[in-house]
XYZ file of C-alpha atoms in Angstrom:
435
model
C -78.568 -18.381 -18.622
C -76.593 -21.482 -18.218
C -74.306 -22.397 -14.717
C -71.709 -25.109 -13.502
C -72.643 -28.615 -14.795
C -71.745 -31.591 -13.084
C -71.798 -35.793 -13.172
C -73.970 -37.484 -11.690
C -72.986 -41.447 -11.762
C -76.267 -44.018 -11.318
C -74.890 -47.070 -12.331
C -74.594 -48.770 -9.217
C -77.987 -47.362 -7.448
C -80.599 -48.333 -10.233
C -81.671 -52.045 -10.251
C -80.954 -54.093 -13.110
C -83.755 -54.836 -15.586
C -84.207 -59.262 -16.133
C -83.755 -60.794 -19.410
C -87.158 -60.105 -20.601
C -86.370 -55.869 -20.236
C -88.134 -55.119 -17.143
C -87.262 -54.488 -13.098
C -87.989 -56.748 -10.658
C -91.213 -54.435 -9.785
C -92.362 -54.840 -13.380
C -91.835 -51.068 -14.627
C -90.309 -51.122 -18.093
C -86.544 -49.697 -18.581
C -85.768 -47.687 -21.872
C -82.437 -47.874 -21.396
C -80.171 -50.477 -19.740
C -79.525 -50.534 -15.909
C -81.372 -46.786 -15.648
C -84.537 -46.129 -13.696
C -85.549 -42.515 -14.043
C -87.521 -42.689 -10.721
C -83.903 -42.526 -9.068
C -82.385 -39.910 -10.698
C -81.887 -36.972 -8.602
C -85.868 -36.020 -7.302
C -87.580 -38.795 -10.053
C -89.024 -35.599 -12.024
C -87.499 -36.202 -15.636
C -87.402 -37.758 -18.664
C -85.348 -39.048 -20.837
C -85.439 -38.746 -24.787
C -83.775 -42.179 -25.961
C -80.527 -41.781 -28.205
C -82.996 -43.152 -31.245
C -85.793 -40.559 -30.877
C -86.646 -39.302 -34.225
C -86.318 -35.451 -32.125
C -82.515 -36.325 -31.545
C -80.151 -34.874 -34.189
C -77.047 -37.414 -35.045
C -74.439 -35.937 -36.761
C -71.623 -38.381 -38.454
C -72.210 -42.021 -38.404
C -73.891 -44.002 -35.485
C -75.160 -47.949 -34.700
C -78.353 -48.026 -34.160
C -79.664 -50.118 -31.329
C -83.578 -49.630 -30.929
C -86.157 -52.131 -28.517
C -85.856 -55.280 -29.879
C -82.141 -54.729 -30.210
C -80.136 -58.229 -29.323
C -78.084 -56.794 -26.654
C -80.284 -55.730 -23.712
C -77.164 -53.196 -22.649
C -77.823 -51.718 -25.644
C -81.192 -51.230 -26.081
C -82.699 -47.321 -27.217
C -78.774 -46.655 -27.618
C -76.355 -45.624 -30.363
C -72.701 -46.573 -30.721
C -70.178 -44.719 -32.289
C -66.594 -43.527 -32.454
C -65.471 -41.516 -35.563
C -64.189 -38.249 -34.824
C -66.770 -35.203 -34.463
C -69.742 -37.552 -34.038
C -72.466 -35.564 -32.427
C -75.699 -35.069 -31.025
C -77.894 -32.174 -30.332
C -81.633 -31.660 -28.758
C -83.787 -28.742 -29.129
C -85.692 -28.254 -26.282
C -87.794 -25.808 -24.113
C -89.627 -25.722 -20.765
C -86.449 -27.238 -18.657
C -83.972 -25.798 -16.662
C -81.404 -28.823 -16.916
C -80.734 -30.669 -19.901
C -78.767 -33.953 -19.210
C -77.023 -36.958 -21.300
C -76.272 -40.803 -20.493
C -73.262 -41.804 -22.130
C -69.937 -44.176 -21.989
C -67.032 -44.317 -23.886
C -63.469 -45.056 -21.942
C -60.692 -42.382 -22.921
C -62.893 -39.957 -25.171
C -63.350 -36.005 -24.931
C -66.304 -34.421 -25.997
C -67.299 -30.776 -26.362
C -70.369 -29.201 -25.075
C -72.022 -26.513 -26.950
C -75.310 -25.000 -25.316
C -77.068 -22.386 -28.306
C -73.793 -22.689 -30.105
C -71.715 -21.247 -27.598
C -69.045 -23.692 -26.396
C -69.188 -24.185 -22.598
C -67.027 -27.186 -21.397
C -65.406 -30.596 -22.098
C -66.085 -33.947 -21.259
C -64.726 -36.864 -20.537
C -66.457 -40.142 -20.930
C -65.866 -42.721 -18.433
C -65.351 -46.631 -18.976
C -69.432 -47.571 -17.620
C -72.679 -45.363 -18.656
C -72.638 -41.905 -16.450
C -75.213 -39.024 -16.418
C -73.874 -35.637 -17.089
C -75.506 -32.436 -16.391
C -74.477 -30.545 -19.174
C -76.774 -27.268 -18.658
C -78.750 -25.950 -16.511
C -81.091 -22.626 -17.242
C -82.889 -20.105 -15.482
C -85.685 -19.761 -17.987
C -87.943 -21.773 -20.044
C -86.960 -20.511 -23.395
C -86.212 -22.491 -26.662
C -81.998 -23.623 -26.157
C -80.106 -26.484 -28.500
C -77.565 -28.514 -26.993
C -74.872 -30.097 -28.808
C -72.039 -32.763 -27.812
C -69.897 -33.640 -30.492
C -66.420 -36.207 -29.897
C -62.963 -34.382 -30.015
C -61.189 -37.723 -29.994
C -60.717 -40.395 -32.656
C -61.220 -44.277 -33.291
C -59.587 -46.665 -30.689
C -55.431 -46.024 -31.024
C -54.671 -49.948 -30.821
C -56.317 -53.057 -30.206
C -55.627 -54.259 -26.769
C -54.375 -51.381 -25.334
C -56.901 -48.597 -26.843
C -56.639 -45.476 -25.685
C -60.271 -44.378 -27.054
C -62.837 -46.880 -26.657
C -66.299 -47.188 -28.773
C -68.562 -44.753 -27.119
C -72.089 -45.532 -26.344
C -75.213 -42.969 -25.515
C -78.242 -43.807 -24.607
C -80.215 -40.045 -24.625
C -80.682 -36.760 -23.042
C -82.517 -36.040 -19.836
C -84.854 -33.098 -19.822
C -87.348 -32.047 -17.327
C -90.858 -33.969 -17.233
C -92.246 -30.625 -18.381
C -90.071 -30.360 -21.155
C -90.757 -29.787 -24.979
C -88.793 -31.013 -27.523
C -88.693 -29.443 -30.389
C -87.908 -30.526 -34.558
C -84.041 -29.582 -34.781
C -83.450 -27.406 -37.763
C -80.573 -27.894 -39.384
C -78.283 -24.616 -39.730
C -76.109 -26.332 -42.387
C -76.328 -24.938 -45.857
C -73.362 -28.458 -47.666
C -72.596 -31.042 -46.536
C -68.452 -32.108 -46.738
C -67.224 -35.963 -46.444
C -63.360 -35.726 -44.970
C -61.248 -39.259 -44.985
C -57.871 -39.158 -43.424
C -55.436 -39.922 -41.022
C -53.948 -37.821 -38.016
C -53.698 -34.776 -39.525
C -57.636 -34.910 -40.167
C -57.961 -36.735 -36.829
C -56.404 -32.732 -35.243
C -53.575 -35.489 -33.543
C -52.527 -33.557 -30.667
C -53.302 -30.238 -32.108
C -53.521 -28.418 -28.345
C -50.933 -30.125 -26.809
C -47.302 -29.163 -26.806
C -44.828 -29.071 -29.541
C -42.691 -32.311 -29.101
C -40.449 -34.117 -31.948
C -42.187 -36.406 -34.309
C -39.488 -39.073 -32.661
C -41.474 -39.163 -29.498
C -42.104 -42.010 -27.986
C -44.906 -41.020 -25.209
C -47.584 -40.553 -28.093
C -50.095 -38.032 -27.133
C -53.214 -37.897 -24.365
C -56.732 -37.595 -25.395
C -57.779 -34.315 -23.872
C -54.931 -32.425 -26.725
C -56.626 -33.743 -29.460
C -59.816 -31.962 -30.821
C -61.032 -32.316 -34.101
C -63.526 -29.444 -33.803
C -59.901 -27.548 -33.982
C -58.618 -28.791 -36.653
C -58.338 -28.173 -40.331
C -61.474 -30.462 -41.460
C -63.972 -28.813 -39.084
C -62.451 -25.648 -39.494
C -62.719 -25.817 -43.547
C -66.295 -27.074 -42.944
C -67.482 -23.965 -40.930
C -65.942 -21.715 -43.544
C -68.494 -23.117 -45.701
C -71.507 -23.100 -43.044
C -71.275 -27.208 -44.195
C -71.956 -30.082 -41.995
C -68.884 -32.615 -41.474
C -68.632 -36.168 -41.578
C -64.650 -36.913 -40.415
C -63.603 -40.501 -41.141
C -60.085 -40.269 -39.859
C -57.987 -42.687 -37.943
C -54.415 -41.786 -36.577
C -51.711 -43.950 -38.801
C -54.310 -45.417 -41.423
C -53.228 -45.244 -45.141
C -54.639 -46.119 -48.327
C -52.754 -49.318 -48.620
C -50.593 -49.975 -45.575
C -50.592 -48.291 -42.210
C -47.936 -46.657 -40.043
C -46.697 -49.601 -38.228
C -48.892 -52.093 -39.835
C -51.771 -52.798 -37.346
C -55.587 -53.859 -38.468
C -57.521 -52.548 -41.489
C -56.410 -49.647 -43.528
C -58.963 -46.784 -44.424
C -59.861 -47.347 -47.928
C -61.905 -50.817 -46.048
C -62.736 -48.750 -43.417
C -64.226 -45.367 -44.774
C -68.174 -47.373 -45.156
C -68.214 -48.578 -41.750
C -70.579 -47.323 -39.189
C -67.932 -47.835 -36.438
C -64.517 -47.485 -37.864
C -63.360 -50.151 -35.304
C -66.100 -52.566 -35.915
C -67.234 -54.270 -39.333
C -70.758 -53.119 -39.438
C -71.983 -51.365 -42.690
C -72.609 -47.829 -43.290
C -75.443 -46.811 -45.169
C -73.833 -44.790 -48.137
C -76.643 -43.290 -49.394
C -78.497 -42.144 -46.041
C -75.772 -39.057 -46.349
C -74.819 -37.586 -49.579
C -71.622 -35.031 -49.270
C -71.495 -32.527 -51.587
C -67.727 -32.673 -51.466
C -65.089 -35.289 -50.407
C -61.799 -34.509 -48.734
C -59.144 -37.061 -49.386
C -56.063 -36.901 -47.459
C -53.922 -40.110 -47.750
C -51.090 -41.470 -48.384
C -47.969 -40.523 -46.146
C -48.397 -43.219 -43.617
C -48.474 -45.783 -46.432
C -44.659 -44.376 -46.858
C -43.555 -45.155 -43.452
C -42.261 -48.351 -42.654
C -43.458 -50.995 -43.332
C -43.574 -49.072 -46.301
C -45.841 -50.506 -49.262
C -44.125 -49.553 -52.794
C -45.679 -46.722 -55.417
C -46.960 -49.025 -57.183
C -48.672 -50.570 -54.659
C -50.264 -47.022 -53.520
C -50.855 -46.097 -56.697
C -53.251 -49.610 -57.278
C -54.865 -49.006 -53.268
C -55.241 -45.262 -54.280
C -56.706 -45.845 -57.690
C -59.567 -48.478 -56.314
C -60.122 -45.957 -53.349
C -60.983 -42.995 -55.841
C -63.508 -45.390 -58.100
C -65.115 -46.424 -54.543
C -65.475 -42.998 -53.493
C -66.994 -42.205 -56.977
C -69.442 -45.111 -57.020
C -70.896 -44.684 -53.815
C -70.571 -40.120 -53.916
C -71.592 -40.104 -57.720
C -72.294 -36.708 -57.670
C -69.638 -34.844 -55.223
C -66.809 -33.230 -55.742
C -63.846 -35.055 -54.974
C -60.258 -33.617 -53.426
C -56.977 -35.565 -53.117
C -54.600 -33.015 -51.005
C -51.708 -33.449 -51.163
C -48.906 -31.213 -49.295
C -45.708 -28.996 -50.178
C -43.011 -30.273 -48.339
C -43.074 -27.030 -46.028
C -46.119 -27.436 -44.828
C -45.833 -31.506 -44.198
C -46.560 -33.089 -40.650
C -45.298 -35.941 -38.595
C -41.674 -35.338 -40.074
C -39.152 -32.790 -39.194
C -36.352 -33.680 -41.495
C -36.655 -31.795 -44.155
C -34.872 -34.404 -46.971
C -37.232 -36.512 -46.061
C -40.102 -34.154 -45.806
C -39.299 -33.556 -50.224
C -39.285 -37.013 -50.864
C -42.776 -37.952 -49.100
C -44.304 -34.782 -50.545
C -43.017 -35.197 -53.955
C -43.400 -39.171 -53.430
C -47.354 -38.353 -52.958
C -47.644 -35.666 -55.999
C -46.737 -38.557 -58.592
C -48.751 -41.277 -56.808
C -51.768 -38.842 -56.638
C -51.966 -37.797 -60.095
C -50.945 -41.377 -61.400
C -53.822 -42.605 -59.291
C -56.084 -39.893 -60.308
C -55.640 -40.702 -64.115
C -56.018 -43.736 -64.147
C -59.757 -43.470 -63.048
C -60.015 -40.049 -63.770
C -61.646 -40.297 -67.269
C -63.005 -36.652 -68.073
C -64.524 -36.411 -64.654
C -64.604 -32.626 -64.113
C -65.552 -32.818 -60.083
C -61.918 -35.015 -59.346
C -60.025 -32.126 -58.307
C -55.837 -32.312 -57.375
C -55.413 -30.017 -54.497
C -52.120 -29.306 -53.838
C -51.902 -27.507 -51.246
C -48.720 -24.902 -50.296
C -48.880 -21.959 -47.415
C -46.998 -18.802 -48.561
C -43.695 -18.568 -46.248
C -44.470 -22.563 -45.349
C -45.745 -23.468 -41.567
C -43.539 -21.474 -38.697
C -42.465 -23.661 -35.474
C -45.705 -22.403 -33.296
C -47.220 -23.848 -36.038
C -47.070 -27.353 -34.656
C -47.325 -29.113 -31.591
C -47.417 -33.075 -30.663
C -44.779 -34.974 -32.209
C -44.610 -32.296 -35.117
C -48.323 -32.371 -35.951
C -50.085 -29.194 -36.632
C -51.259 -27.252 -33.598
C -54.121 -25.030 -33.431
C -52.709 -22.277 -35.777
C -50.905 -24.910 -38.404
C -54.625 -26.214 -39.130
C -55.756 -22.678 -39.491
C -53.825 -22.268 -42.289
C -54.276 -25.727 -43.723
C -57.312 -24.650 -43.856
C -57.349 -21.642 -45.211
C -55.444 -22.816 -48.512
C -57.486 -25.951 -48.686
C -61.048 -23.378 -48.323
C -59.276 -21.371 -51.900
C -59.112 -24.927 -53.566
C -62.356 -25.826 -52.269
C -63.895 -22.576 -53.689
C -62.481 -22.222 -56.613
C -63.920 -25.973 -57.574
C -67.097 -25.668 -56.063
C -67.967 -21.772 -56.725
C -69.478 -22.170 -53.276
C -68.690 -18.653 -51.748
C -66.810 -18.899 -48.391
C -69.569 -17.753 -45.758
C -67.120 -16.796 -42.531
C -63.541 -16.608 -41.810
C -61.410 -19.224 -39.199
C -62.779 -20.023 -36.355
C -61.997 -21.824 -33.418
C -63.056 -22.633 -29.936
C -60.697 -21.621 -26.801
C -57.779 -23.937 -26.138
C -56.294 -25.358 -24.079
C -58.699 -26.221 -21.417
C -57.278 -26.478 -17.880
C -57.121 -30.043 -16.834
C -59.499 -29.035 -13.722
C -62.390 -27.623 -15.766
C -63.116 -30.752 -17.499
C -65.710 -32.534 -17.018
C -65.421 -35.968 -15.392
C -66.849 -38.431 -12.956
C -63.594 -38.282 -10.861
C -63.507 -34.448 -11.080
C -63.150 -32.823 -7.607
C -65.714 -30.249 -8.927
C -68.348 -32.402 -9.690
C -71.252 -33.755 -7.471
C -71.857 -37.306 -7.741
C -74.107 -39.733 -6.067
């Protein structure tokens, strides 16, 4: 049985460790700035964010001991969309987590049940995020609703840093078994991102942009598509990226972004330490906003995106989605709506064939919702809501089938929404305890 969680903030009562890694009274730190023996009764543990028993899902920095940084030290960094973690643990009746990350929401899933959100807070804070009345077997997972940083200066989401659960000092942890039977890659922009997908419905024209805790891309059409499949999902998507110019023309676009670690940083991803079994493509519209790059120019970013994809997922299946005009986001004209849709069916396929070359697992997925999307069926400046990704994904799960042969293991689903601003979980929450 799990009850109320709350924060419990420690930055300012631990002592700081000296440049060599240790406190003043010579006890070694595992993390930065944390001493154990001060939080809450000294009777815990923590399992370091690079423990082997910690599951990572999506792409993370590694930091370990001899990392260069001594604020990062035993930590991971990270900030694409639906990054997670999880422990499997028994013989502890709270289960805690150390983490930072200014202007992100997470959601917090205790033996797959969701339970609460989160919000990160700009310096390192201790959450409880469960508590239990027995000492049975239970798996925690935290995964981000929010994407990449929004601008430079001014970022709205900042890169997130955790530095590991705390369990009791009687604690177990156990090998995590993954339930996962594919894996799916997804690279897009906003709409992948689930841009304001639980917020209210708003023109496209609006100027106000949208706040953090109305995005969740557990809620949108990637994740959803993903857990129609029972497959795990890596979400590279950044609001207002394109394949060769972005929407408003700020930093890198995503075909030099997709192999970073952190999209906002230049550090290299691994490619081959996660092999999808599919790819999910969805590009292309913001490069048709001004500044607007021409076809051509698409067509060239496009074509080089596709061979990169191939070269480094040599075996997946690869999607390029593109939309009917009635089920487009982001635009409510409906001229213009046409143009961009049938603007993206000719760059697509040109792109497609010119790297295409007889390979049967490059799939054109057009997709097209019978009747086309209804007004509930967006929300923040015209992007899909809740029940607009629903049935993106349900018509991109057909295309994905039919391709793949995989058989589609459970219907929809999606976790409640929205959350009431008071049952989130902050430091500055009047519900929370913190010392």
């Amino acid at each position: 049985m799990t009850h109320p969680m709350e924060v419990v903030d420690l930055a300012s009562g631990s002592d700081s460790i000296s440049s060599q890694g240790q406190q003043d009274d010579g006890a070694q730190l595992e993390v930065y700035n944390f001493d154990l023996s001060k939080y809450k009764d000294g009777s815990y543990k923590l399992i370091t964010a690079v423990d082997p028993m910690v599951h990572l899902s999506g792409r993370f920095l590694k930091h370990f001991e001899n990392a260069t940084r001594k604020t990062k030290v035993n930590s991971v960094q990270f900030d694409w969309p639906h990054s997670g973690f999880s422990i499997h643990v028994k013989h502890t009746r709270s289960v805690g987590i150390r983490l930072k990350g200014e202007g992100n929401y997470f959601n917090v899933f205790v033996d797959g049940q969701f339970t609460c959100i989160l919000r990160a807070a700009i310096k390192a804070s201790c959450y409880d995020v469960a508590q239990f009345d027995d000492d049975a077997e239970h798996t925690i997972t935290i995964s981000k609703r929010t994407e990449p940083q929004m601008r430079g200066a001014v970022s709205t989401f900042k890169v997130c840093t955790f530095y590991g659960f705390i369990v009791d000092k009687a604690a177990i942890v156990l090998p995590y078994v993954s339930p996962y039977t594919h894996r799916i890659e997804f690279i897009g922009d906003s709409d992948t991102c689930g841009f304001g997908n639980e917020g209210a419905g708003s023109s496209s024209k609006g100027i106000f942009g949208m706040k953090g805790r109305v995005e969740n891309v557990y809620n949108g059409y990637a994740c959803i598509t993903a857990r129609m499949f029972n497959a795990e999902a890596h979400v590279l998507a950044w609001s207002g990226k394109g394949v060769k110019s972005n929407l408003g023309e700020w930093g890198p676009n995503m075909s030099s972004m997709w192999k970073h670690a952190i999209a906002s940083r230049d550090f290299p991803w691994d490619m081959d330490a996660w092999q999808p079994e599919a790819v999910v493509i969805n590009l292309g519209a913001q490069d048709l906003f001004p500044p607007a790059s021409s076809e051509a120019e698409i067509v060239e970013a496009y074509t080089a995106l596709l061979e990169d994809v191939r070269l480094h997922r040599p075996e997946a299946h690869i999607f390029c989605v593109v939309c009917d005009e009635n089920c487009m986001s982001g635009e409510e004209d409906h001229v213009n709506r046409s143009r961009i849709s049938l603007q993206l069916q000719e760059i697509t396929r040109v792109a497609m064939s010119k790297v295409k070359k007889m390979d049967l697992r490059m799939h054109y997925a057009f997709i097209k919702i019978p009747g086309g999307l209804e007004p509930r069926d967006f929300a923040n400046m015209r992007h899909y809501s809740v029940s607009g990704h629903v049935k993106f994904a349900e018509a991109l799960a057909k295309e994905i089938a039919f391709r793949t042969e995989w058989p589609v293991a459970a219907p929809p689903t999606t976790m409640p929404y929205p959350q009431a601003k008071n049952q989130i979980l902050a430091p500055s929450d009047k519900h929370c305890v913190i010392s």
